[in-house]
């Protein structure tokens, strides 16, 4: 258990950030201590809110000196518990470091402090007629430092990659307070080891990201947004290949949706059922800047081959929004159906049909009456394999089966050369999976890295590594 | 200086690979010991040519045990000397590990041993109607392990990224012989620290890449290939922004070419001068799968605004090849003009005009009479700023100024937040630049990584780190 920092240590830290930069009253700290799905609630002696990289550096120098544990927090939208401090862990929030330092339309780059919300970065890019293509449900609240630290994915990975792929440079404060400035905006730079990517996806355990340079792309001028009914996931894969090919790789998103998910959103979120044909599965996909007629050609060929049963194309931005609402309301709608045990997994794209079939059978065997709502980023092989409780079962009794059901699903995922955490990371939720599924050599190299960069184990200890 | 391995050690290593897997006669070793531009010639007691990851693992176990220095070599096309062994260093070539393990059109992935040539990988992708988009001059000879170890760039980085961006998974043999198997083909996998990217671009100094999983993309169905005359680099940048925007980010390549480069290729390579208008600069750019008419619209707008003076569009694959020949012959043509001092540098795209102007003035001041031939990947901010000797000067006397001239150019590059090695890496050629231009903190973290992964310093010592 972490030692509570001494009053002297807390006083030294407080003097770095000043009265405006710290919170110690319970009511003020509360919003930082509650995970938004309600799975974790933490405690901390103090919330530190530095205003500059220099302040972060001075805080970590003190922490290193005094062996005080620091838990960095970004927008507090993480789904694996890593951002919630416990016991004596000091919370360090970057929510006052929100300045967008530079936007350059010619360079297609943006440089920002780590506390800027994803939405503010998207807006800054749009203000110079560019797109920052990272897009996910929490974009109004999450902050880029957290997106980077968890290598966030989201809706448009198929076209633009994960957050890692969108990052050109980083500024990181190391565990001992030294500042590693790698804030370049270069497309090519082969000068020594790639330090940047060590910190991306490390969930704040190797250093604290304080600023980043990001790639921008041209803003799409025209979208084709299409919802289709398909007979099965294999047919959806045929459609994906055909669409990628015909569009010259301009498929931005390709989302699989199950009939039960449509029922949930229609019932609870009052979303309109946009395709009349009832089918076991649907796909919502979007292409950008392809020539007029390409979408129709793809759709007609798919209808003819039978890989698509019916389809509707958005004829306006309003209709486009309406189609997307069906997908975007999917997570929220499940809350009305009682407990939901989540799996954020990926497999090679070609193995998705096998994964869905095997995992569905396995959880239905594990607990008869569960309702599988498997949806998500088919183009990336990434499914949110969510399992709603049997109707009438006690919610807490159901959620108590979380890890046991995870085991059933993750064993299948790993058999298929997949990942037990595609997007959300490890945090504290999936540490045991790391132990079970990662090779001893991988874990050993990861521990060596942690030891080199944080020898006193003061940055979010107990997260990521088992 | 490296110790010559004992006969016993060499015997142990030889017994791992067998008689077919080793070369010890001088004539047999010679092709592995000469760098192709003629800047370095090395020596080695033995060339080891293992046939499997297991053999590599056993060789490194012996090397670690006996503190024998190993220099891995791929296609021997590197430009910074890292692949050439000296004194007692044992050369380990992967040129017998050329098997393409799997190609999957549905997954858009390819898994291969590290010794496969880039060309064989491109061909394997094409055989299933996919594209592996890495493309560079030495593609018939270079091998993917070397491409990964140097994070190779090439012609289509603007659209598809560097080799790093095209890699999904790696198998690496560590310095102590342990095998780190991370051969996944997943698009999303956030399970712990990103170990893969440490080895990409590490030039074989942290581990030996033995296999890789790679991303494929749809094959372009249609190209627009255009050569234009432009009044200056700033005008070329305007054209780049306009083309990226109008094409929906489908500009694959955007290459700047100077008039002197055209003169060299016309004179020595008998390339046809495809644009009649004489201008100080030209741009060869290519877009893929954009709608008919987009290229004409871009070109007409640029002619009207004055950012383009004249232009020619390829009307057939033959013409396309002819336009590309102009660019592809640029390096070779300089050989006929005597010594050429090379700079492989990048700056933020928007600063390219300033860089070209300042660096040209600086080298002309440094040595009157030099002829700057600056060309390359403008879309990535990456210029090959090559400087041909004054006419009539002694070649060796000129080349003796290599490092001194580098210093002049690299100082300007770094002032503009650029990179002194955009594509080619560090090897032994640019170690002093690492010392001069990298921060002490960066170097310190890099050295820590090296020490953790190769504590006995047996993998290509003296490369990358100063």
Tab-separated table of N, CA, C and O in Angstrom, chain A residues 104 107-108 130 150-151 154 157 162 164 178-180 184-191 193-194 197 205-206 218 221 244-245 248-250 289 346-350 377 380 382 418-419 421-423 425 438 441-442 444 446 448-449 452, chain B residues 104 107-108 130 150-151 154 157 162 164 178-180 184-191 193-194 197 205-206 218 221 244-245 248-250 289 346-350 377 380 382 418-423 425 438 441-442 444 446 448-449 452:
chain	number	residue	atom	x	y	z
A	104	UNK	N	-0.745	24.760	-38.034
A	104	UNK	CA	-0.121	25.167	-39.289
A	104	UNK	C	-0.772	24.411	-40.438
A	104	UNK	O	-0.572	23.207	-40.602
A	107	UNK	N	1.833	22.958	-43.002
A	107	UNK	CA	2.506	21.761	-42.476
A	107	UNK	C	1.543	20.611	-42.205
A	107	UNK	O	1.987	19.490	-41.967
A	108	UNK	N	0.252	20.902	-42.160
A	108	UNK	CA	-0.721	19.907	-41.699
A	108	UNK	C	-0.308	19.400	-40.310
A	108	UNK	O	-0.263	18.199	-40.057
A	130	UNK	N	-8.614	22.131	-41.810
A	130	UNK	CA	-7.951	20.840	-41.750
A	130	UNK	C	-8.746	19.931	-40.819
A	130	UNK	O	-9.612	20.381	-40.074
A	150	UNK	N	-3.125	6.391	-23.767
A	150	UNK	CA	-3.842	5.127	-23.959
A	150	UNK	C	-3.859	4.711	-25.419
A	150	UNK	O	-4.512	3.734	-25.771
A	151	UNK	N	-3.165	5.464	-26.287
A	151	UNK	CA	-3.182	5.169	-27.724
A	151	UNK	C	-4.616	4.931	-28.201
A	151	UNK	O	-4.944	3.877	-28.765
A	154	UNK	N	-10.953	4.554	-31.744
A	154	UNK	CA	-12.130	5.280	-32.179
A	154	UNK	C	-12.603	4.873	-33.549
A	154	UNK	O	-12.317	3.779	-34.036
A	157	UNK	N	-10.019	4.712	-37.399
A	157	UNK	CA	-8.694	4.085	-37.403
A	157	UNK	C	-8.396	3.433	-38.751
A	157	UNK	O	-7.263	3.456	-39.235
A	162	UNK	N	-4.412	4.722	-35.319
A	162	UNK	CA	-4.650	5.030	-33.911
A	162	UNK	C	-3.968	6.353	-33.554
A	162	UNK	O	-3.258	6.937	-34.373
A	164	UNK	N	-1.415	6.851	-31.888
A	164	UNK	CA	0.030	6.685	-32.145
A	164	UNK	C	0.401	7.138	-33.553
A	164	UNK	O	1.415	7.808	-33.754
A	178	UNK	N	13.137	15.334	-15.114
A	178	UNK	CA	13.785	15.846	-16.321
A	178	UNK	C	12.780	15.941	-17.461
A	178	UNK	O	11.866	15.124	-17.562
A	179	UNK	N	12.978	16.937	-18.315
A	179	UNK	CA	12.042	17.145	-19.420
A	179	UNK	C	12.662	16.630	-20.721
A	179	UNK	O	13.746	17.060	-21.121
A	180	UNK	N	11.969	15.697	-21.339
A	180	UNK	CA	12.412	15.135	-22.608
A	180	UNK	C	11.640	15.857	-23.704
A	180	UNK	O	10.454	15.610	-23.911
A	184	UNK	N	8.878	17.691	-32.185
A	184	UNK	CA	9.124	17.967	-33.598
A	184	UNK	C	7.828	17.828	-34.393
A	184	UNK	O	6.920	17.101	-33.995
A	185	UNK	N	7.797	18.466	-35.548
A	185	UNK	CA	6.638	18.313	-36.436
A	185	UNK	C	7.072	17.676	-37.756
A	185	UNK	O	6.508	17.955	-38.801
A	186	UNK	N	8.066	16.796	-37.683
A	186	UNK	CA	8.640	16.226	-38.905
A	186	UNK	C	7.927	14.944	-39.324
A	186	UNK	O	7.478	14.164	-38.493
A	187	UNK	N	7.867	14.723	-40.638
A	187	UNK	CA	7.296	13.478	-41.168
A	187	UNK	C	8.329	12.375	-41.226
A	187	UNK	O	7.989	11.206	-41.364
A	188	UNK	N	9.586	12.757	-41.219
A	188	UNK	CA	10.681	11.788	-41.304
A	188	UNK	C	11.800	12.258	-40.393
A	188	UNK	O	12.279	13.379	-40.537
A	189	UNK	N	12.217	11.382	-39.498
A	189	UNK	CA	13.297	11.739	-38.583
A	189	UNK	C	13.883	10.448	-38.027
A	189	UNK	O	13.340	9.864	-37.094
A	190	UNK	N	14.963	9.990	-38.607
A	190	UNK	CA	15.588	8.737	-38.173
A	190	UNK	C	16.903	9.016	-37.466
A	190	UNK	O	17.980	8.692	-37.941
A	191	UNK	N	16.789	9.627	-36.293
A	191	UNK	CA	17.986	9.972	-35.529
A	191	UNK	C	17.946	9.271	-34.173
A	191	UNK	O	17.587	9.852	-33.160
A	193	UNK	N	17.054	6.025	-31.396
A	193	UNK	CA	15.929	5.181	-30.993
A	193	UNK	C	14.635	5.989	-30.914
A	193	UNK	O	14.633	7.163	-30.585
A	194	UNK	N	13.558	5.322	-31.199
A	194	UNK	CA	12.242	5.950	-31.164
A	194	UNK	C	11.730	5.999	-29.722
A	194	UNK	O	11.121	5.048	-29.240
A	197	UNK	N	7.395	6.567	-29.010
A	197	UNK	CA	6.402	5.491	-28.954
A	197	UNK	C	6.426	4.688	-27.657
A	197	UNK	O	5.469	3.979	-27.363
A	205	UNK	N	2.678	5.502	-16.972
A	205	UNK	CA	3.553	4.788	-16.031
A	205	UNK	C	5.039	4.966	-16.313
A	205	UNK	O	5.875	4.561	-15.517
A	206	UNK	N	5.380	5.559	-17.463
A	206	UNK	CA	6.803	5.738	-17.811
A	206	UNK	C	7.236	7.196	-17.825
A	206	UNK	O	8.428	7.492	-17.893
A	218	UNK	N	-6.249	16.650	-44.832
A	218	UNK	CA	-7.258	17.472	-45.504
A	218	UNK	C	-8.659	17.127	-44.979
A	218	UNK	O	-8.931	15.972	-44.652
A	221	UNK	N	-14.389	16.552	-48.254
A	221	UNK	CA	-15.362	17.488	-48.835
A	221	UNK	C	-16.716	16.838	-49.026
A	221	UNK	O	-17.715	17.508	-49.213
A	244	UNK	N	-13.264	-0.999	-49.825
A	244	UNK	CA	-11.899	-0.463	-49.737
A	244	UNK	C	-11.279	-0.380	-51.126
A	244	UNK	O	-10.622	0.604	-51.477
A	245	UNK	N	-11.505	-1.435	-51.890
A	245	UNK	CA	-10.934	-1.498	-53.231
A	245	UNK	C	-11.521	-0.427	-54.150
A	245	UNK	O	-10.790	0.318	-54.809
A	248	UNK	N	-10.523	3.324	-53.485
A	248	UNK	CA	-9.117	3.727	-53.364
A	248	UNK	C	-8.729	3.946	-51.919
A	248	UNK	O	-8.042	4.902	-51.575
A	249	UNK	N	-9.165	3.031	-51.048
A	249	UNK	CA	-8.804	3.068	-49.628
A	249	UNK	C	-9.386	4.256	-48.886
A	249	UNK	O	-8.804	4.738	-47.917
A	250	UNK	N	-10.539	4.728	-49.319
A	250	UNK	CA	-11.143	5.886	-48.646
A	250	UNK	C	-12.334	5.506	-47.773
A	250	UNK	O	-13.237	6.317	-47.556
A	289	UNK	N	-14.824	11.490	-50.073
A	289	UNK	CA	-14.191	12.036	-51.274
A	289	UNK	C	-13.996	11.009	-52.377
A	289	UNK	O	-12.988	11.038	-53.084
A	346	UNK	N	-9.745	-7.505	-30.141
A	346	UNK	CA	-9.530	-7.505	-31.591
A	346	UNK	C	-8.981	-8.850	-32.020
A	346	UNK	O	-8.330	-9.552	-31.238
A	347	UNK	N	-9.270	-9.195	-33.248
A	347	UNK	CA	-8.684	-10.375	-33.896
A	347	UNK	C	-8.328	-9.959	-35.324
A	347	UNK	O	-8.771	-8.906	-35.805
A	348	UNK	N	-7.519	-10.757	-36.030
A	348	UNK	CA	-7.313	-10.454	-37.446
A	348	UNK	C	-8.674	-10.357	-38.139
A	348	UNK	O	-9.573	-11.152	-37.851
A	349	UNK	N	-8.802	-9.378	-39.023
A	349	UNK	CA	-10.103	-9.083	-39.627
A	349	UNK	C	-10.767	-10.340	-40.194
A	349	UNK	O	-11.969	-10.570	-40.006
A	350	UNK	N	-9.971	-11.180	-40.845
A	350	UNK	CA	-10.545	-12.366	-41.491
A	350	UNK	C	-11.107	-13.375	-40.486
A	350	UNK	O	-11.889	-14.249	-40.859
A	377	UNK	N	-15.851	-1.826	-34.525
A	377	UNK	CA	-15.009	-1.372	-35.620
A	377	UNK	C	-14.532	-2.566	-36.439
A	377	UNK	O	-13.382	-3.000	-36.321
A	380	UNK	N	-11.217	-2.662	-38.333
A	380	UNK	CA	-9.984	-2.835	-37.556
A	380	UNK	C	-9.931	-4.188	-36.858
A	380	UNK	O	-9.018	-4.439	-36.066
A	382	UNK	N	-11.837	-4.968	-34.539
A	382	UNK	CA	-12.047	-4.600	-33.128
A	382	UNK	C	-13.528	-4.623	-32.772
A	382	UNK	O	-14.299	-3.813	-33.258
A	418	UNK	N	-5.483	-12.829	-31.278
A	418	UNK	CA	-6.055	-11.502	-31.090
A	418	UNK	C	-5.488	-10.768	-29.890
A	418	UNK	O	-4.458	-11.157	-29.336
A	419	UNK	N	-6.181	-9.710	-29.484
A	419	UNK	CA	-5.770	-8.886	-28.352
A	419	UNK	C	-6.914	-8.763	-27.359
A	419	UNK	O	-8.054	-8.495	-27.752
A	421	UNK	N	-7.126	-6.425	-25.212
A	421	UNK	CA	-7.452	-5.008	-25.034
A	421	UNK	C	-7.072	-4.266	-26.299
A	421	UNK	O	-5.922	-3.880	-26.497
A	422	UNK	N	-8.045	-4.084	-27.167
A	422	UNK	CA	-7.769	-3.490	-28.467
A	422	UNK	C	-7.578	-1.984	-28.346
A	422	UNK	O	-6.651	-1.420	-28.914
A	423	UNK	N	-8.476	-1.337	-27.597
A	423	UNK	CA	-8.468	0.127	-27.558
A	423	UNK	C	-8.206	0.694	-26.167
A	423	UNK	O	-7.586	1.728	-26.022
A	425	UNK	N	-6.780	-0.252	-23.237
A	425	UNK	CA	-5.592	-0.375	-22.403
A	425	UNK	C	-5.780	-1.360	-21.258
A	425	UNK	O	-6.737	-2.147	-21.231
A	438	UNK	N	0.421	-12.627	-21.839
A	438	UNK	CA	1.675	-12.123	-22.401
A	438	UNK	C	2.795	-13.116	-22.105
A	438	UNK	O	2.809	-13.741	-21.038
A	441	UNK	N	8.830	-13.312	-21.665
A	441	UNK	CA	9.879	-12.432	-22.213
A	441	UNK	C	9.345	-11.024	-22.418
A	441	UNK	O	9.993	-10.035	-22.064
A	442	UNK	N	8.123	-10.929	-22.975
A	442	UNK	CA	7.538	-9.596	-23.156
A	442	UNK	C	7.399	-8.872	-21.813
A	442	UNK	O	7.754	-7.706	-21.679
A	444	UNK	N	9.031	-9.377	-19.138
A	444	UNK	CA	10.347	-9.079	-18.597
A	444	UNK	C	10.931	-7.811	-19.233
A	444	UNK	O	11.458	-6.932	-18.537
A	446	UNK	N	9.201	-5.418	-20.640
A	446	UNK	CA	8.391	-4.285	-20.170
A	446	UNK	C	8.813	-3.848	-18.761
A	446	UNK	O	8.937	-2.659	-18.483
A	448	UNK	N	11.711	-4.218	-17.426
A	448	UNK	CA	13.021	-3.563	-17.515
A	448	UNK	C	12.861	-2.103	-17.917
A	448	UNK	O	13.524	-1.214	-17.386
A	449	UNK	N	11.971	-1.862	-18.890
A	449	UNK	CA	11.727	-0.486	-19.313
A	449	UNK	C	11.199	0.355	-18.165
A	449	UNK	O	11.640	1.483	-17.942
A	452	UNK	N	13.967	1.179	-15.753
A	452	UNK	CA	14.918	2.176	-16.240
A	452	UNK	C	14.329	3.583	-16.167
A	452	UNK	O	14.997	4.535	-15.780
B	104	UNK	N	-2.525	-12.363	-46.797
B	104	UNK	CA	-3.965	-12.475	-46.594
B	104	UNK	C	-4.661	-11.244	-47.174
B	104	UNK	O	-4.555	-10.141	-46.638
B	107	UNK	N	-7.393	-9.726	-44.786
B	107	UNK	CA	-6.789	-8.985	-43.674
B	107	UNK	C	-5.975	-7.787	-44.139
B	107	UNK	O	-5.600	-6.948	-43.345
B	108	UNK	N	-5.648	-7.741	-45.420
B	108	UNK	CA	-4.700	-6.752	-45.902
B	108	UNK	C	-3.399	-6.841	-45.096
B	108	UNK	O	-2.880	-5.837	-44.613
B	130	UNK	N	-3.147	-6.745	-53.955
B	130	UNK	CA	-2.940	-5.753	-52.904
B	130	UNK	C	-1.629	-5.034	-53.168
B	130	UNK	O	-0.813	-5.493	-53.968
B	150	UNK	N	16.009	0.354	-40.283
B	150	UNK	CA	16.356	1.750	-40.570
B	150	UNK	C	15.106	2.608	-40.732
B	150	UNK	O	15.218	3.787	-41.074
B	151	UNK	N	13.927	2.030	-40.506
B	151	UNK	CA	12.672	2.765	-40.710
B	151	UNK	C	12.695	3.498	-42.049
B	151	UNK	O	12.541	4.722	-42.132
B	154	UNK	N	11.267	6.591	-48.443
B	154	UNK	CA	11.005	6.372	-49.851
B	154	UNK	C	9.973	7.307	-50.427
B	154	UNK	O	9.731	8.392	-49.898
B	157	UNK	N	5.745	8.056	-48.727
B	157	UNK	CA	5.525	8.298	-47.301
B	157	UNK	C	4.367	9.253	-47.074
B	157	UNK	O	3.596	9.108	-46.121
B	162	UNK	N	6.094	5.965	-43.139
B	162	UNK	CA	7.381	5.289	-43.185
B	162	UNK	C	7.188	3.788	-42.915
B	162	UNK	O	6.086	3.337	-42.609
B	164	UNK	N	7.875	2.137	-40.408
B	164	UNK	CA	7.281	2.007	-39.072
B	164	UNK	C	5.754	1.954	-39.142
B	164	UNK	O	5.123	1.154	-38.456
B	178	UNK	N	17.198	-14.714	-26.471
B	178	UNK	CA	15.764	-14.953	-26.265
B	178	UNK	C	14.972	-14.410	-27.453
B	178	UNK	O	15.332	-13.394	-28.046
B	179	UNK	N	13.876	-15.086	-27.776
B	179	UNK	CA	13.054	-14.679	-28.922
B	179	UNK	C	11.814	-13.953	-28.422
B	179	UNK	O	11.030	-14.487	-27.637
B	180	UNK	N	11.668	-12.718	-28.865
B	180	UNK	CA	10.503	-11.903	-28.515
B	180	UNK	C	9.523	-12.015	-29.685
B	180	UNK	O	9.731	-11.418	-30.738
B	184	UNK	N	1.980	-10.227	-34.464
B	184	UNK	CA	0.526	-10.085	-34.599
B	184	UNK	C	0.196	-9.364	-35.906
B	184	UNK	O	1.014	-8.616	-36.433
B	185	UNK	N	-1.024	-9.579	-36.370
B	185	UNK	CA	-1.483	-8.851	-37.559
B	185	UNK	C	-2.658	-7.949	-37.195
B	185	UNK	O	-3.541	-7.718	-38.009
B	186	UNK	N	-2.654	-7.432	-35.971
B	186	UNK	CA	-3.800	-6.656	-35.486
B	186	UNK	C	-3.662	-5.174	-35.802
B	186	UNK	O	-2.563	-4.633	-35.809
B	187	UNK	N	-4.790	-4.540	-36.035
B	187	UNK	CA	-4.818	-3.093	-36.263
B	187	UNK	C	-4.874	-2.323	-34.957
B	187	UNK	O	-4.588	-1.144	-34.906
B	188	UNK	N	-5.339	-2.997	-33.926
B	188	UNK	CA	-5.476	-2.360	-32.621
B	188	UNK	C	-5.053	-3.357	-31.561
B	188	UNK	O	-5.601	-4.455	-31.503
B	189	UNK	N	-4.127	-2.964	-30.711
B	189	UNK	CA	-3.663	-3.849	-29.651
B	189	UNK	C	-2.983	-3.003	-28.585
B	189	UNK	O	-1.824	-2.636	-28.722
B	190	UNK	N	-3.727	-2.654	-27.536
B	190	UNK	CA	-3.177	-1.817	-26.473
B	190	UNK	C	-2.949	-2.635	-25.217
B	190	UNK	O	-3.603	-2.462	-24.195
B	191	UNK	N	-1.991	-3.547	-25.298
B	191	UNK	CA	-1.704	-4.411	-24.147
B	191	UNK	C	-0.264	-4.199	-23.701
B	191	UNK	O	0.630	-4.977	-24.018
B	193	UNK	N	3.386	-1.916	-22.938
B	193	UNK	CA	4.289	-1.007	-23.633
B	193	UNK	C	4.527	-1.443	-25.068
B	193	UNK	O	4.528	-2.626	-25.386
B	194	UNK	N	4.737	-0.464	-25.908
B	194	UNK	CA	4.973	-0.717	-27.321
B	194	UNK	C	6.431	-1.103	-27.530
B	194	UNK	O	7.294	-0.249	-27.710
B	197	UNK	N	8.160	-0.747	-31.613
B	197	UNK	CA	8.763	0.459	-32.164
B	197	UNK	C	10.155	0.763	-31.634
B	197	UNK	O	10.877	1.564	-32.230
B	205	UNK	N	20.902	-2.511	-33.322
B	205	UNK	CA	21.714	-2.386	-32.104
B	205	UNK	C	20.982	-2.830	-30.847
B	205	UNK	O	21.588	-2.935	-29.789
B	206	UNK	N	19.669	-3.074	-30.939
B	206	UNK	CA	18.909	-3.481	-29.747
B	206	UNK	C	18.404	-4.917	-29.833
B	206	UNK	O	17.927	-5.471	-28.841
B	218	UNK	N	-5.220	-1.349	-50.551
B	218	UNK	CA	-5.760	-1.635	-51.891
B	218	UNK	C	-4.802	-1.142	-52.965
B	218	UNK	O	-4.119	-0.123	-52.794
B	221	UNK	N	-6.075	1.911	-58.718
B	221	UNK	CA	-6.581	1.479	-60.033
B	221	UNK	C	-6.209	2.466	-61.125
B	221	UNK	O	-6.258	2.163	-62.311
B	244	UNK	N	-3.408	18.111	-52.280
B	244	UNK	CA	-3.852	17.252	-51.177
B	244	UNK	C	-5.330	17.485	-50.898
B	244	UNK	O	-6.099	16.545	-50.672
B	245	UNK	N	-5.705	18.743	-50.900
B	245	UNK	CA	-7.091	19.100	-50.609
B	245	UNK	C	-8.044	18.580	-51.683
B	245	UNK	O	-9.046	17.940	-51.387
B	248	UNK	N	-8.660	14.686	-51.837
B	248	UNK	CA	-9.038	13.922	-50.650
B	248	UNK	C	-7.862	13.150	-50.095
B	248	UNK	O	-7.976	11.993	-49.708
B	249	UNK	N	-6.716	13.816	-50.032
B	249	UNK	CA	-5.506	13.249	-49.432
B	249	UNK	C	-4.949	12.063	-50.228
B	249	UNK	O	-4.365	11.156	-49.659
B	250	UNK	N	-5.134	12.066	-51.531
B	250	UNK	CA	-4.652	10.941	-52.340
B	250	UNK	C	-3.409	11.306	-53.147
B	250	UNK	O	-3.167	10.723	-54.201
B	289	UNK	N	-6.359	7.206	-57.835
B	289	UNK	CA	-7.784	6.947	-57.656
B	289	UNK	C	-8.602	8.196	-57.348
B	289	UNK	O	-9.539	8.149	-56.561
B	346	UNK	N	15.471	16.733	-43.119
B	346	UNK	CA	14.077	17.165	-43.205
B	346	UNK	C	13.867	18.393	-42.337
B	346	UNK	O	14.596	18.617	-41.365
B	347	UNK	N	12.898	19.189	-42.730
B	347	UNK	CA	12.434	20.325	-41.928
B	347	UNK	C	10.908	20.320	-42.010
B	347	UNK	O	10.329	19.630	-42.855
B	348	UNK	N	10.233	21.077	-41.134
B	348	UNK	CA	8.792	21.201	-41.313
B	348	UNK	C	8.496	21.681	-42.738
B	348	UNK	O	9.222	22.545	-43.257
B	349	UNK	N	7.488	21.116	-43.350
B	349	UNK	CA	7.216	21.373	-44.766
B	349	UNK	C	7.185	22.875	-45.083
B	349	UNK	O	7.751	23.321	-46.083
B	350	UNK	N	6.574	23.641	-44.197
B	350	UNK	CA	6.432	25.078	-44.465
B	350	UNK	C	7.776	25.811	-44.471
B	350	UNK	O	7.885	26.920	-44.979
B	377	UNK	N	11.707	14.518	-51.459
B	377	UNK	CA	10.335	14.266	-51.033
B	377	UNK	C	9.746	15.499	-50.355
B	377	UNK	O	9.646	15.576	-49.138
B	380	UNK	N	7.080	15.385	-47.621
B	380	UNK	CA	7.499	14.982	-46.275
B	380	UNK	C	8.487	15.969	-45.659
B	380	UNK	O	9.036	15.696	-44.595
B	382	UNK	N	11.359	16.407	-46.732
B	382	UNK	CA	12.627	15.664	-46.774
B	382	UNK	C	13.380	15.934	-48.073
B	382	UNK	O	12.954	15.533	-49.139
B	418	UNK	N	14.589	20.897	-37.667
B	418	UNK	CA	14.580	19.775	-38.594
B	418	UNK	C	15.345	18.573	-38.074
B	418	UNK	O	15.657	18.474	-36.882
B	419	UNK	N	15.638	17.660	-38.995
B	419	UNK	CA	16.365	16.437	-38.660
B	419	UNK	C	17.583	16.287	-39.557
B	419	UNK	O	17.489	16.468	-40.773
B	420	UNK	N	18.719	15.923	-38.968
B	420	UNK	CA	19.942	15.740	-39.744
B	420	UNK	C	20.022	14.353	-40.365
B	420	UNK	O	20.962	14.047	-41.088
B	421	UNK	N	19.033	13.506	-40.081
B	421	UNK	CA	18.929	12.247	-40.811
B	421	UNK	C	17.462	11.878	-40.956
B	421	UNK	O	16.860	11.296	-40.062
B	422	UNK	N	16.900	12.234	-42.074
B	422	UNK	CA	15.465	12.045	-42.267
B	422	UNK	C	15.124	10.595	-42.548
B	422	UNK	O	14.196	10.034	-41.991
B	423	UNK	N	15.901	9.975	-43.449
B	423	UNK	CA	15.580	8.627	-43.912
B	423	UNK	C	16.646	7.604	-43.596
B	423	UNK	O	16.345	6.448	-43.336
B	425	UNK	N	19.196	7.152	-41.400
B	425	UNK	CA	19.675	6.708	-40.098
B	425	UNK	C	21.037	7.271	-39.735
B	425	UNK	O	21.533	8.219	-40.364
B	438	UNK	N	21.620	16.158	-30.455
B	438	UNK	CA	20.619	15.564	-29.566
B	438	UNK	C	20.826	16.093	-28.152
B	438	UNK	O	21.963	16.331	-27.737
B	441	UNK	N	19.599	14.609	-22.417
B	441	UNK	CA	18.570	13.737	-21.836
B	441	UNK	C	18.170	12.643	-22.831
B	441	UNK	O	18.068	11.464	-22.477
B	442	UNK	N	17.983	13.037	-24.079
B	442	UNK	CA	17.642	12.034	-25.095
B	442	UNK	C	18.732	10.977	-25.200
B	442	UNK	O	18.462	9.778	-25.226
B	444	UNK	N	20.887	10.160	-23.025
B	444	UNK	CA	20.947	9.379	-21.793
B	444	UNK	C	19.881	8.285	-21.794
B	444	UNK	O	20.163	7.129	-21.454
B	446	UNK	N	18.447	6.989	-24.432
B	446	UNK	CA	18.832	6.012	-25.460
B	446	UNK	C	19.897	5.050	-24.946
B	446	UNK	O	19.822	3.842	-25.169
B	448	UNK	N	20.423	4.229	-21.894
B	448	UNK	CA	19.804	3.330	-20.913
B	448	UNK	C	19.103	2.173	-21.608
B	448	UNK	O	19.190	1.019	-21.178
B	449	UNK	N	18.387	2.483	-22.697
B	449	UNK	CA	17.712	1.431	-23.457
B	449	UNK	C	18.714	0.420	-23.998
B	449	UNK	O	18.511	-0.790	-23.907
B	452	UNK	N	19.975	-1.803	-21.238
B	452	UNK	CA	19.001	-2.796	-20.767
B	452	UNK	C	18.889	-3.953	-21.752
B	452	UNK	O	18.813	-5.120	-21.358
